[in-house]
Amino acid sequence: MGVTVGVAVRAPVRVAWASEGRSRETRARAAGAGFEDLGTLAAVAAAADAVLSICPPHGALALAKALAATGFDGLYLDANAVSPATALRIAEAAAAGGARFVDGGLVGPPAVRPGTTRLYLSGDAAAQLASLFEGSALEAIDLDADAGAASALKMCYAGFTKGSAALLLSLRAAASAYGVEDGLLGEWSRSQPGLEKRSVRAAATTAPKAWRFAGEMEEIALTLEAAGLPDGFHRAAAETYARLAGFRGEPEGVAVEEVVAALVDGERVLRQGDWD
Amino acid sequence: MGVTVGVAVRAPVRVAWASEGRSRETRARAAGAGFEDLGTLAAVAAAADAVLSICPPHGALALAKALAATGFDGLYLDANAVSPATALRIAEAAAAGGARFVDGGLVGPPAVRPGTTRLYLSGDAAAQLASLFEGSALEAIDLDADAGAASALKMCYAGFTKGSAALLLSLRAAASAYGVEDGLLGEWSRSQPGLEKRSVRAAATTAPKAWRFAGEMEEIALTLEAAGLPDGFHRAAAETYARLAGFRGEPEGVAVEEVVAALVDGERVLRQGDWD
């Protein structure tokens, strides 16, 4: 996703990145996209007018702090899947270095084809940030609201797409554990057409990314909790995805039978310490 | 549902019920269905070869105990939305009076039209019980499995239909609480067609029944917990439905705005003590 957002920045704005400590795969992706490699975060901070943060949610606050430590005082977009409360903590961290914060939420697949992907924005400088993406494959939408709104929208959206996928897989796993998976599939085929296919697709597409979905589900739980709503759906979804963390790095298309087995035996559990 | 199951019993088997302590509406429904009123549970137990228990899940165990206290030693079907573990406790209670237990799970709307509704059955006497419904609008399916399997199937099935409805309504409520409901509906209309309509339908159809769904969600949570799977989805769904208990008795078609408001303010909360 990050690469496609960088590519969507309109000419003649230059896009740079910091390769220090990053993997060979990431370097190849950035080079392929034509991004200028400035080496270190400090060098990027010194050269840039705006910084775009797109990373797994559990790393978003640390990145903002690292950038603030360089004294970066330009525009700082956090477009990560974090709760409004976390977004505001990130805003504080960024402001401590002098930056102007923009709250963002990305919805959709990597922004390759126009019409598929939205970047929701809120906060005082949202319009200014949005102008960077004019005419690109990434549609930037200024919500004309306070910082936190874009993150809230992203959380509520992903709360259903990824939350219902975790729910569905957990229930198929429960049916397997009780020896009634065939019976459940039979009933689905009669009264819930499409649900079996949906469970197969949920397994195939979420398992390889589950390691980073766990943190996103915790952020969604925090979002509901802060609004006085039940947070248990997404605590359970986080646990579901944590059990699938062992599929990290596998190509898309993991078999639902494998996912069900991993959920039932619960052995592939990722703990908080492993995320960082 | 209970009335339609009684009506589905094949002739010439007679169907009786006990009106003691029941409401005027229930009496009218039973009379309309042509059921013979034997007055008390004890009279029914003395006359019947088989007893069918179809009630809100939180009342299922108490009913089995009350019947066992009469010494009923016929066939006892529990077709309620309870966890396999609760079903086995009900089985024990029924067996204490001498009855043969059949585990059941109903899926679908009240069995008025053929092809809409299944009664899944498990346990030693499942086939015998199934024969009562031959040729009727209610399709009885013998899972050929131990008692508990039919309940497990029902739990896993309702865990998604009712669980995902609670998830969807809670997320729409969260969006409302954060002031981004319009933004969420806008994104849904682009990338999740049908989801807004689904939230409207979920509100309309679940709110009037939410008072009895809360207990069912707790049973589903127990089902997942006993299988070593995350129980939080359905603890949260129980809390969601408990907040909607105030819509009990309203006609189907409650507005989603009303449901969202009730979830956000959380004032219409039903406590365990109110269920019984």
mmCIF file of N, CA and C in Angstrom, chain B residues 134-205:
data_model
loop_
_atom_site.group_PDB
_atom_site.id
_atom_site.type_symbol
_atom_site.label_atom_id
_atom_site.label_comp_id
_atom_site.label_asym_id
_atom_site.label_seq_id
_atom_site.Cartn_x
_atom_site.Cartn_y
_atom_site.Cartn_z
ATOM 1 N N GLU B 134 -42.397 -36.413 9.504
ATOM 2 C CA GLU B 134 -42.385 -36.879 8.112
ATOM 3 C C GLU B 134 -43.471 -36.195 7.285
ATOM 4 N N GLY B 135 -43.058 -35.689 6.135
ATOM 5 C CA GLY B 135 -44.022 -35.101 5.209
ATOM 6 C C GLY B 135 -44.537 -33.734 5.620
ATOM 7 N N SER B 136 -43.914 -33.110 6.615
ATOM 8 C CA SER B 136 -44.412 -31.810 7.082
ATOM 9 C C SER B 136 -43.571 -30.661 6.534
ATOM 10 N N ALA B 137 -43.972 -29.438 6.887
ATOM 11 C CA ALA B 137 -43.236 -28.251 6.457
ATOM 12 C C ALA B 137 -41.893 -28.133 7.174
ATOM 13 N N LEU B 138 -41.748 -28.851 8.284
ATOM 14 C CA LEU B 138 -40.493 -28.822 9.042
ATOM 15 C C LEU B 138 -39.641 -30.025 8.641
ATOM 16 N N GLU B 139 -38.467 -29.757 8.113
ATOM 17 C CA GLU B 139 -37.593 -30.849 7.695
ATOM 18 C C GLU B 139 -36.713 -31.285 8.872
ATOM 19 N N ALA B 140 -36.938 -32.499 9.356
ATOM 20 C CA ALA B 140 -36.125 -33.010 10.468
ATOM 21 C C ALA B 140 -34.935 -33.760 9.893
ATOM 22 N N ILE B 141 -33.733 -33.379 10.322
ATOM 23 C CA ILE B 141 -32.505 -33.982 9.789
ATOM 24 C C ILE B 141 -31.749 -34.662 10.925
ATOM 25 N N ASP B 142 -31.647 -35.973 10.843
ATOM 26 C CA ASP B 142 -30.899 -36.751 11.846
ATOM 27 C C ASP B 142 -29.418 -36.680 11.486
ATOM 28 N N LEU B 143 -28.622 -36.053 12.348
ATOM 29 C CA LEU B 143 -27.185 -35.890 12.070
ATOM 30 C C LEU B 143 -26.416 -37.188 12.304
ATOM 31 N N ASP B 144 -27.087 -38.188 12.870
ATOM 32 C CA ASP B 144 -26.423 -39.462 13.153
ATOM 33 C C ASP B 144 -25.150 -39.210 13.972
ATOM 34 N N ALA B 145 -25.314 -38.458 15.034
ATOM 35 C CA ALA B 145 -24.180 -38.072 15.883
ATOM 36 C C ALA B 145 -24.642 -38.019 17.336
ATOM 37 N N ASP B 146 -23.683 -37.913 18.231
ATOM 38 C CA ASP B 146 -24.012 -37.869 19.656
ATOM 39 C C ASP B 146 -24.811 -36.610 20.017
ATOM 40 N N ALA B 147 -25.540 -36.672 21.108
ATOM 41 C CA ALA B 147 -26.231 -35.499 21.636
ATOM 42 C C ALA B 147 -25.204 -34.383 21.841
ATOM 43 N N GLY B 148 -25.575 -33.175 21.461
ATOM 44 C CA GLY B 148 -24.652 -32.032 21.508
ATOM 45 C C GLY B 148 -24.330 -31.536 20.105
ATOM 46 N N ALA B 149 -24.313 -32.463 19.132
ATOM 47 C CA ALA B 149 -23.946 -32.082 17.765
ATOM 48 C C ALA B 149 -24.978 -31.126 17.157
ATOM 49 N N ALA B 150 -26.265 -31.422 17.364
ATOM 50 C CA ALA B 150 -27.312 -30.562 16.786
ATOM 51 C C ALA B 150 -27.241 -29.157 17.396
ATOM 52 N N SER B 151 -26.994 -29.099 18.700
ATOM 53 C CA SER B 151 -26.852 -27.787 19.347
ATOM 54 C C SER B 151 -25.622 -27.051 18.827
ATOM 55 N N ALA B 152 -24.506 -27.768 18.638
ATOM 56 C CA ALA B 152 -23.280 -27.149 18.131
ATOM 57 C C ALA B 152 -23.522 -26.537 16.749
ATOM 58 N N LEU B 153 -24.224 -27.293 15.902
ATOM 59 C CA LEU B 153 -24.509 -26.806 14.549
ATOM 60 C C LEU B 153 -25.342 -25.525 14.610
ATOM 61 N N LYS B 154 -26.377 -25.543 15.444
ATOM 62 C CA LYS B 154 -27.232 -24.361 15.589
ATOM 63 C C LYS B 154 -26.411 -23.160 16.094
ATOM 64 N N MET B 155 -25.541 -23.387 17.066
ATOM 65 C CA MET B 155 -24.734 -22.301 17.638
ATOM 66 C C MET B 155 -23.804 -21.684 16.584
ATOM 67 N N CYS B 156 -23.144 -22.548 15.813
ATOM 68 C CA CYS B 156 -22.199 -22.042 14.804
ATOM 69 C C CYS B 156 -22.944 -21.288 13.702
ATOM 70 N N TYR B 157 -24.138 -21.762 13.388
ATOM 71 C CA TYR B 157 -24.937 -21.097 12.355
ATOM 72 C C TYR B 157 -25.414 -19.721 12.839
ATOM 73 N N ALA B 158 -26.073 -19.700 13.992
ATOM 74 C CA ALA B 158 -26.595 -18.434 14.517
ATOM 75 C C ALA B 158 -25.467 -17.508 14.941
ATOM 76 N N GLY B 159 -24.321 -18.090 15.254
ATOM 77 C CA GLY B 159 -23.164 -17.282 15.631
ATOM 78 C C GLY B 159 -22.769 -16.312 14.546
ATOM 79 N N PHE B 160 -22.992 -16.702 13.284
ATOM 80 C CA PHE B 160 -22.690 -15.745 12.216
ATOM 81 C C PHE B 160 -23.894 -14.884 11.872
ATOM 82 N N THR B 161 -25.063 -15.460 11.698
ATOM 83 C CA THR B 161 -26.201 -14.640 11.277
ATOM 84 C C THR B 161 -26.502 -13.554 12.316
ATOM 85 N N LYS B 162 -26.665 -13.967 13.574
ATOM 86 C CA LYS B 162 -26.994 -12.974 14.608
ATOM 87 C C LYS B 162 -25.750 -12.253 15.111
ATOM 88 N N GLY B 163 -24.607 -12.939 15.100
ATOM 89 C CA GLY B 163 -23.360 -12.299 15.544
ATOM 90 C C GLY B 163 -22.929 -11.189 14.598
ATOM 91 N N SER B 164 -23.021 -11.439 13.301
ATOM 92 C CA SER B 164 -22.589 -10.409 12.348
ATOM 93 C C SER B 164 -23.572 -9.245 12.321
ATOM 94 N N ALA B 165 -24.848 -9.515 12.590
ATOM 95 C CA ALA B 165 -25.822 -8.420 12.673
ATOM 96 C C ALA B 165 -25.488 -7.500 13.850
ATOM 97 N N ALA B 166 -25.132 -8.090 14.990
ATOM 98 C CA ALA B 166 -24.752 -7.285 16.166
ATOM 99 C C ALA B 166 -23.469 -6.504 15.894
ATOM 100 N N LEU B 167 -22.523 -7.150 15.225
ATOM 101 C CA LEU B 167 -21.259 -6.493 14.863
ATOM 102 C C LEU B 167 -21.530 -5.280 13.970
ATOM 103 N N LEU B 168 -22.352 -5.489 12.961
ATOM 104 C CA LEU B 168 -22.653 -4.414 12.012
ATOM 105 C C LEU B 168 -23.335 -3.232 12.698
ATOM 106 N N LEU B 169 -24.310 -3.530 13.550
ATOM 107 C CA LEU B 169 -25.035 -2.456 14.241
ATOM 108 C C LEU B 169 -24.118 -1.721 15.222
ATOM 109 N N SER B 170 -23.241 -2.454 15.891
ATOM 110 C CA SER B 170 -22.320 -1.807 16.834
ATOM 111 C C SER B 170 -21.358 -0.876 16.107
ATOM 112 N N LEU B 171 -20.921 -1.275 14.921
ATOM 113 C CA LEU B 171 -19.979 -0.436 14.177
ATOM 114 C C LEU B 171 -20.673 0.793 13.604
ATOM 115 N N ARG B 172 -21.906 0.623 13.161
ATOM 116 C CA ARG B 172 -22.654 1.797 12.699
ATOM 117 C C ARG B 172 -22.886 2.743 13.875
ATOM 118 N N ALA B 173 -23.140 2.186 15.065
ATOM 119 C CA ALA B 173 -23.302 3.022 16.264
ATOM 120 C C ALA B 173 -21.997 3.735 16.607
ATOM 121 N N ALA B 174 -20.867 3.031 16.465
ATOM 122 C CA ALA B 174 -19.569 3.659 16.744
ATOM 123 C C ALA B 174 -19.335 4.826 15.774
ATOM 124 N N ALA B 175 -19.647 4.609 14.503
ATOM 125 C CA ALA B 175 -19.482 5.678 13.512
ATOM 126 C C ALA B 175 -20.340 6.878 13.896
ATOM 127 N N SER B 176 -21.553 6.606 14.359
ATOM 128 C CA SER B 176 -22.432 7.690 14.804
ATOM 129 C C SER B 176 -21.817 8.429 15.990
ATOM 130 N N ALA B 177 -21.292 7.662 16.943
ATOM 131 C CA ALA B 177 -20.699 8.275 18.141
ATOM 132 C C ALA B 177 -19.521 9.183 17.776
ATOM 133 N N TYR B 178 -18.787 8.825 16.733
ATOM 134 C CA TYR B 178 -17.627 9.624 16.315
ATOM 135 C C TYR B 178 -17.981 10.668 15.249
ATOM 136 N N GLY B 179 -19.261 10.754 14.904
ATOM 137 C CA GLY B 179 -19.676 11.760 13.921
ATOM 138 C C GLY B 179 -19.291 11.438 12.484
ATOM 139 N N VAL B 180 -19.046 10.156 12.174
ATOM 140 C CA VAL B 180 -18.643 9.791 10.808
ATOM 141 C C VAL B 180 -19.595 8.779 10.173
ATOM 142 N N GLU B 181 -20.844 8.770 10.649
ATOM 143 C CA GLU B 181 -21.791 7.798 10.085
ATOM 144 C C GLU B 181 -22.041 8.059 8.596
ATOM 145 N N ASP B 182 -22.194 9.333 8.215
ATOM 146 C CA ASP B 182 -22.412 9.638 6.796
ATOM 147 C C ASP B 182 -21.210 9.206 5.959
ATOM 148 N N GLY B 183 -20.028 9.445 6.483
ATOM 149 C CA GLY B 183 -18.814 9.028 5.779
ATOM 150 C C GLY B 183 -18.766 7.518 5.602
ATOM 151 N N LEU B 184 -19.148 6.786 6.644
ATOM 152 C CA LEU B 184 -19.145 5.320 6.571
ATOM 153 C C LEU B 184 -20.168 4.838 5.548
ATOM 154 N N LEU B 185 -21.356 5.431 5.570
ATOM 155 C CA LEU B 185 -22.392 5.029 4.606
ATOM 156 C C LEU B 185 -21.933 5.327 3.182
ATOM 157 N N GLY B 186 -21.228 6.456 3.028
ATOM 158 C CA GLY B 186 -20.704 6.813 1.705
ATOM 159 C C GLY B 186 -19.698 5.786 1.211
ATOM 160 N N GLU B 187 -18.796 5.374 2.094
ATOM 161 C CA GLU B 187 -17.794 4.371 1.701
ATOM 162 C C GLU B 187 -18.465 3.023 1.445
ATOM 163 N N TRP B 188 -19.416 2.643 2.308
ATOM 164 C CA TRP B 188 -20.153 1.386 2.081
ATOM 165 C C TRP B 188 -20.821 1.393 0.701
ATOM 166 N N SER B 189 -21.417 2.538 0.336
ATOM 167 C CA SER B 189 -22.150 2.573 -0.938
ATOM 168 C C SER B 189 -21.202 2.349 -2.122
ATOM 169 N N ARG B 190 -19.921 2.658 -1.911
ATOM 170 C CA ARG B 190 -18.954 2.482 -2.997
ATOM 171 C C ARG B 190 -18.316 1.097 -3.001
ATOM 172 N N SER B 191 -17.940 0.613 -1.824
ATOM 173 C CA SER B 191 -17.143 -0.624 -1.814
ATOM 174 C C SER B 191 -17.811 -1.816 -1.132
ATOM 175 N N GLN B 192 -18.915 -1.573 -0.428
ATOM 176 C CA GLN B 192 -19.611 -2.681 0.241
ATOM 177 C C GLN B 192 -21.103 -2.584 -0.046
ATOM 178 N N PRO B 193 -21.467 -2.653 -1.337
ATOM 179 C CA PRO B 193 -22.881 -2.483 -1.665
ATOM 180 C C PRO B 193 -23.721 -3.513 -0.921
ATOM 181 N N GLY B 194 -24.830 -3.051 -0.374
ATOM 182 C CA GLY B 194 -25.709 -3.965 0.356
ATOM 183 C C GLY B 194 -25.542 -3.867 1.865
ATOM 184 N N LEU B 195 -24.420 -3.275 2.314
ATOM 185 C CA LEU B 195 -24.161 -3.271 3.758
ATOM 186 C C LEU B 195 -25.077 -2.287 4.493
ATOM 187 N N GLU B 196 -25.363 -1.140 3.878
ATOM 188 C CA GLU B 196 -26.278 -0.198 4.532
ATOM 189 C C GLU B 196 -27.657 -0.833 4.687
ATOM 190 N N LYS B 197 -28.123 -1.438 3.598
ATOM 191 C CA LYS B 197 -29.426 -2.113 3.630
ATOM 192 C C LYS B 197 -29.418 -3.221 4.680
ATOM 193 N N ARG B 198 -28.305 -3.925 4.761
ATOM 194 C CA ARG B 198 -28.201 -5.011 5.736
ATOM 195 C C ARG B 198 -28.290 -4.471 7.158
ATOM 196 N N SER B 199 -27.709 -3.294 7.399
ATOM 197 C CA SER B 199 -27.779 -2.715 8.746
ATOM 198 C C SER B 199 -29.207 -2.272 9.071
ATOM 199 N N VAL B 200 -29.898 -1.770 8.054
ATOM 200 C CA VAL B 200 -31.295 -1.359 8.244
ATOM 201 C C VAL B 200 -32.159 -2.583 8.561
ATOM 202 N N ARG B 201 -31.922 -3.663 7.819
ATOM 203 C CA ARG B 201 -32.695 -4.893 8.023
ATOM 204 C C ARG B 201 -32.362 -5.529 9.374
ATOM 205 N N ALA B 202 -31.065 -5.476 9.727
ATOM 206 C CA ALA B 202 -30.653 -6.045 11.022
ATOM 207 C C ALA B 202 -31.360 -5.329 12.160
ATOM 208 N N ALA B 203 -31.423 -4.004 12.079
ATOM 209 C CA ALA B 203 -32.112 -3.227 13.111
ATOM 210 C C ALA B 203 -33.592 -3.587 13.145
ATOM 211 N N ALA B 204 -34.208 -3.616 11.973
ATOM 212 C CA ALA B 204 -35.651 -3.846 11.890
ATOM 213 C C ALA B 204 -36.059 -5.202 12.431
ATOM 214 N N THR B 205 -35.269 -6.225 12.117
ATOM 215 C CA THR B 205 -35.692 -7.587 12.463
ATOM 216 C C THR B 205 -35.163 -8.057 13.819
#
